[in-house]
Structures are given as C-alpha cells and as structure tokens.
Amino acid sequence: MTTAELFQSIQQKVLSSQRLSFEEGLHLDEHADLLTLGRLANVMRERKNGNFAYYNTNIHLNPTNVCVYRCRFCAFRSDLKSEKAYVFSDEMLRERILEARSQGATEIHVVGGLHHQMKFDWYVNIIRVLHETCPEIHIKAWTAVEINWFSFITKQSTEWVLKQMIDAGLGSMPGGGAEIFHPEVRDQICEHKADATNWITCHRTAHQLGLRSNATMLYGHVEKAEHRIDHLCKLRSLQDETGGFQTFIPLAFHPENTGLDHIVKPTGSMDLRMIALSRIMLDNFDHIKAYWIMLGEQIAQVALGFGADDIDGTVVHEIIYHDAGAKTPEGLTVDQIHRLIREAGRVPVERDTLYRRVIRDGAKWSVGESVMAG
C-alpha cells in the first residue's frame, strides 16, 4: 500500500467511526499535516460533543511541595530543608476550601509532593478536613503515583488505600503521574516513581471501586512518536476494560527550572497535533481537555477546533506548572472563559467534575443531567 493509499484508508476509518491501529496512529503522528489532523479530529469531536465546550469552576490545592522523588521534569518539588519547602496546616486547608466555596467552586483539585516524613493518616486527614468543612464541593485528589506511595508506606493494597480515601470523602482521581508509559522514556525522566503497570493498576482498581478518573500524557521532552502512540493505545485498552476514564489531557512539557531545561518548549503546532491525535486515537474517551494553564489561552481556544471539547476551569492557585515557567494567569474568571469559548465559535457549558450540567441561581448552584457524550 502506498503512503497516499494508507492515508486514504486511515481517513475513511476515522470518518466511518472505525478504530485506528497502533501503526495507523504512528503514521498520522509522523506524516499527517496539522490541518488534516485537525479536520479529522474535529469530526470526532463534534460527533461526540456537538458545538459544546465544557469548563468547571474549580480551585487547586497542593498541600506540600516536599517530595521524596527527584523527577527530572519537575520544577515544583522541594527538599525538606529548602527555603521553598512548605506544608499546609488544617487551618490552611479550611481556608482554601472556604475560599473555594466563596467563589462558587464545585471542585477542589488536590495533588502535591510525597512528603517522606508524613504518615498516611496525614494525607487521609487532608481529605477529611476538606470534606467535613465543605461537603458540597467535590474532591478530586491524589494521582496514581501518590496512591502508589501511600500503598508503599502503609504496606497495604491499592484497594485498601483507596477505600480509606473514599471513606474520608474522596470523589474522583486526577490523571497526573502517567507521563509517558514506555520504560525507555520513563527511566530517563522519572525512574524511581510508580511505573506504567502501577499507574494502570491503580486506575483500574479505582474504576472497580466506582471512582471516575482522568488520564494524561506528558509530551514534548525526550519521547518519540512511537512512545506517544503506545501510551494512547494503553489508555484506550484500559478504557475498553473499565469505562472509568472521563477525559484525557495532553500535557505540554515546560522545561524551565527543571533538570531538562535544555529542551525547547513544545510549539503551538505540536500542542494542537497532540490534541488532535488524542481525539482520533482515543475513540472510547468522551472528552479531550485543552488545559489552558499549560497551553496558554490562545492555543487552548484554537484547540476547540482541533478535537478538544473542554478547557478545564477557573483553576485558582495553580503553582506546579507556573514553577516550571508557565506564563499564563494563575486563574481565569468565568466571564473570561466564556469569552474564549464563544470567540472559538463554541457554546460554553459549565459542568461539575462528573460532567453533569451546573445550574446557577445567584450564589447557589445545583447539578442537572449528565452532559456526557453518547
């Protein structure tokens, strides 16, 4: 089959809702032009989500930046005795969740460092304090890497750890820590933390316990096309098995202040390619998120025509990617998000963490029917 015939076959499969193979995905990554990728991805995006673009009103919390790991791509972590190091108290936790309530947030997103001097109970207490203070706010917390660490320090199973967190008030899990699954890459950028098998096992267990979760991929560092497509295929396979993933977020690597600061930051073109490839390959994911904090508002806006249907949310107090050199604001207002979405020709829809429509009545809010794609 010639290159032209192969591409024609791939295009026909996308348009007729047929799944692409690893080899076909690799061909698109290596050879397809950006606008063609965007056109195909947009067909899938509108097939699943019409003209809607989703966002949520959320706030971030990073309880500590002290971390036992030294991932080369991370600018957020700190040594215990560093001037940069910090640890949240219960009072600080309450202040943050009450701030979230005052701003009408429906979600608090909790991730942080793996503080080697903190017991498991400290991490459980974070969830408990947040939940008891504002039970109406959904707690999305702890990446699979963090859950794996909790399992290690308690010598208990992943299932046991997750059940303790659920009992304390955990509502769902973010998708961080996936980075790139392939060991060729993982061994270079984060060799000591949870590997691909542990990450996948953790999310499988979470889904079996009824938790929904997100998935991510960190691109634009030392990985190659085959590593990216392999990563997407592994996520697609787990989604076939559990159906527990809500959205996929391609994360652009920010090299500033990291151990990989010699690498050039991904271009806007690459960002859009990754959004489009993700939408095309992950046919069983309902949502693809363009995380504006990492992409910038303009690229996130354009991404709504390249396969993305979600731009995350207000994201108050984001510091992880800003430590790595992100120049975006540390938060956007709802009006600013609406403008970004409408200028892209899409219809803004506020959703909660579980993709239910949020209905506002002054300072009060409630959730309506699910806005999950069919």
Short mmCIF file of N, CA and C in Angstrom, two decimals, residues 7 37 44 53 83 88-89 101 114 118 134 158 195 199 205 216 225 229 250 285 294 299 311 325 330 356 368:
data_model
loop_
_atom_site.label_atom_id
_atom_site.label_comp_id
_atom_site.label_asym_id
_atom_site.label_seq_id
_atom_site.Cartn_x
_atom_site.Cartn_y
_atom_site.Cartn_z
N PHE A 7 -2.98 6.65 3.88
CA PHE A 7 -3.66 7.79 4.50
C PHE A 7 -5.14 7.81 4.12
N LEU A 37 -5.05 16.69 10.32
CA LEU A 37 -5.31 16.10 11.64
C LEU A 37 -6.45 16.83 12.35
N MET A 44 -14.65 13.93 14.83
CA MET A 44 -14.91 13.09 16.00
C MET A 44 -15.40 13.91 17.18
N ALA A 53 -18.61 23.35 24.53
CA ALA A 53 -17.26 23.35 25.11
C ALA A 53 -17.44 23.48 26.62
N GLU A 83 14.37 26.54 51.64
CA GLU A 83 13.56 27.71 51.96
C GLU A 83 12.23 27.68 51.23
N PHE A 88 0.94 22.47 54.44
CA PHE A 88 -0.33 23.06 54.87
C PHE A 88 -0.75 22.52 56.24
N SER A 89 -1.27 23.41 57.07
CA SER A 89 -1.89 23.01 58.33
C SER A 89 -3.38 22.79 58.09
N ARG A 101 -15.51 27.73 48.26
CA ARG A 101 -16.97 27.89 48.41
C ARG A 101 -17.38 29.32 48.09
N LEU A 114 5.34 14.08 47.72
CA LEU A 114 5.28 12.90 48.60
C LEU A 114 6.24 13.14 49.76
N MET A 118 5.72 12.44 56.47
CA MET A 118 4.29 12.46 56.80
C MET A 118 3.71 11.05 56.71
N CYS A 134 -16.58 21.56 53.77
CA CYS A 134 -17.48 21.90 52.66
C CYS A 134 -17.88 20.63 51.92
N THR A 158 -3.51 -1.26 47.07
CA THR A 158 -4.09 -0.07 46.46
C THR A 158 -5.57 0.04 46.79
N ASP A 195 5.68 2.94 38.11
CA ASP A 195 5.82 2.70 36.67
C ASP A 195 4.44 2.59 36.01
N TRP A 199 0.60 2.54 37.59
CA TRP A 199 -0.36 3.60 37.26
C TRP A 199 -1.65 2.99 36.72
N THR A 205 -8.22 -0.26 39.58
CA THR A 205 -8.80 -0.50 40.90
C THR A 205 -9.77 0.60 41.28
N THR A 216 -3.70 11.35 31.55
CA THR A 216 -2.84 12.37 30.97
C THR A 216 -1.70 11.74 30.19
N ALA A 225 7.49 9.57 18.62
CA ALA A 225 6.11 9.30 18.18
C ALA A 225 5.63 7.93 18.64
N ILE A 229 2.12 7.14 20.84
CA ILE A 229 1.02 6.30 20.35
C ILE A 229 0.87 5.07 21.24
N PRO A 250 -3.74 15.98 27.27
CA PRO A 250 -2.34 16.01 26.85
C PRO A 250 -1.66 17.19 27.53
N PHE A 285 -12.95 7.58 24.63
CA PHE A 285 -12.96 8.67 25.61
C PHE A 285 -13.98 9.71 25.15
N MET A 294 -1.37 25.24 30.76
CA MET A 294 -0.13 24.82 30.11
C MET A 294 -0.04 25.31 28.67
N ILE A 299 -3.88 29.09 22.42
CA ILE A 299 -3.79 27.74 21.86
C ILE A 299 -4.96 26.89 22.35
N ILE A 311 -11.87 23.01 28.30
CA ILE A 311 -10.65 23.79 28.55
C ILE A 311 -10.34 23.89 30.04
N GLY A 325 7.65 27.56 34.70
CA GLY A 325 7.78 28.61 33.71
C GLY A 325 6.53 28.99 32.95
N GLU A 330 -2.76 32.73 36.87
CA GLU A 330 -2.99 31.66 37.83
C GLU A 330 -4.48 31.39 38.02
N ARG A 356 -21.73 16.63 34.89
CA ARG A 356 -23.14 16.98 34.98
C ARG A 356 -23.26 18.49 34.84
N GLY A 368 -27.56 19.37 37.17
CA GLY A 368 -28.66 18.82 36.39
C GLY A 368 -28.27 17.49 35.76
#
